């Protein structure tokens, strides 16, 4: 077990944890916007899968990871609009329509992969950016300041989300619409416009999360997200609908995952246990969820479609 | 300034507004008076753009007004304080006021600017609020002040107040009226909705009465009396003060000794109450809501365990019993939170009416329910208490609030219990039904039930009780005789000025 406490192992766990947390963090932040406005989008995982395949395929064709990210954004945006149409305008049962989007994403991303790619081929990853000065600090430099560019961008999205939700008129409208849509409506805030925007933001971020996941791994395979989209939804509850809480949850999940990986590499976990070990991150997340989630309550109007005068 | 002409609005199965015309001049309070379900809110929601009228037109300052959205109304200087507050509990006062307005800082909120203006308005109109407080932290009276400020912030010239006093204590109502008179004197037009007659007479310039969606009268407040208004509301002459003979109390049936009860949050809400109620008398408990009356009632009914003290019903100690066992000692209980504690919304009307007595032999025939007898009994209750329901098999959730209340009261008053605890027995029911409930309470008293009636309505307390106990902060301030005590005296005791103290 002592080999786990060497510098190399510890640095690898922390740096790996941060990397693994990012797709989850991005998808969760997106879902937060929807949920704060009262819409539960269960289709995150499906959108992530489509974004992952689209991103992967674009990089495969063009060689540019940035073009892949752009395609992920586009796919997420479109799927966000589709989700908003179903949940907000058509007032579909949010659980069911989300599962529909998930199943579509799961099947369609694999279908296109089989048809257009067939055997997995690696693609170029995002460029790394060593932050000048900071990256040379022993231990910390390698843990925090030698990541690829998108990882810094993803963490920059946290304060940005906090600012949008808490300090802007749009954010105030989101919070109002999620708690008491009647009140917001009576003051001329368009409930459907706010919800269309937030669900589209959520879809776009899910698409980005998927693209980052595939491009960061440099590969695509069937069901590459492994239900991370659902963990992302759980993290929104875990984080009590607040960006900082979500960051903590995503990091916890990433670190536990990285730790399990490292223990496999070092053969601390016997190979025939590896399936069980693979479940630990999910189990720890769920346990934390149970402890935390009971203390905060979700937006009052979550999952409730709005109709004036009803 | 405002004219509504020939407004008609149909809901599936209900004509909520039937050719109604209504107008308001600047600088007056025009009251809409009517029982629950008369169509008052519907008419106002049409004016405010929440519903569209099927027929009729609205003119503002002589020009036809086309309103489809609340924003249209706001733009034309119409503000509405809704019966159910339109506030977001998780936002602050300033955020609630700022909602829907353009910010002076572009995409960022300008809450500092909004807060400053709120404080100005609050100064001018005596509406004390803290712009940074969250709505969920505030009492209802404060929340209402926020609603008024919201409308004034948007410079509403025509202000609609839908039953603003329903949730207020008497002191808060007085305060509200001071503000409303000031707004009226500014030259604004006020539409005031209520079904409390003395409030209507105290505030209004003119009064229009609605019944079943139609205007049944429109009068000047001068010269109107409570009786004449009640007659227009109900459609027949109504006795507002029940006929009552002298009480002949006998044995003590309900004996409460040094009772202490904790609130949910752990502090003491009932602090050492001693009270006796005898067979054949009605003891009224007056007090501003939140002074421990509800805890007292819940403790008697076995819904809340006292921390100390004793409660005896017909000689049996009931502290520690569950609600069913308490009922077994001869208690009937009309809870204040009737929707929550008094009815099962998925059950039908007749099932709800039978909830308590369903094991009585008169309804059973060889162990099976005798539906003939049951229906007869239920039909009789529904008629006596004028519970408006399509059939006895309609689920309770489809009834309006007032009718659910009447259903529960019918059930609890139908037997002859040893002790009856009735909390706010006529809150939310119409005048006709209230008249009947009061009559039944007095009849029950004469059949020698011991009755404890908790009420915030002083008219009711004075009209029905034989003795009045006033509660303040969990203690009984004193017990007075309603025949000799004055309202002022009781009002002072409700505010904590005790007889004992003043008397030395
Ligand atoms: N949205 C609605 N759908 C169907 N019926 C309604 C609706 N709103 C009100 N009603 C009915 O219209 C009538 C008038 O209701 P309302 O205007 O709320 O009365 P009031 O405010 O005078 O108590 C009632 O019978 C009520 O059940
Ligand atoms: Mg109403």
Coordinates of N, CA and C in Angstrom, one line a residue, chain B residues 12 96 155 341 350 378 496:
Chain B
X12 N -65.7 26.0 -17.7 CA -66.4 24.7 -17.9 C -67.4 24.5 -16.8
X96 N -37.6 40.6 -5.6 CA -39.0 40.5 -5.9 C -39.6 41.7 -6.6
X155 N -45.6 52.4 -10.2 CA -46.5 53.6 -10.3 C -47.9 53.2 -10.7
X341 N -55.7 18.6 8.2 CA -56.1 17.7 9.3 C -57.5 17.2 9.3
X350 N -69.2 11.5 0.8 CA -69.8 10.7 1.8 C -68.8 9.9 2.6
X378 N -75.9 11.2 4.9 CA -75.0 12.2 4.2 C -75.8 13.2 3.5
X496 N -51.9 42.1 24.8 CA -51.0 41.8 25.9 C -51.2 42.7 27.1

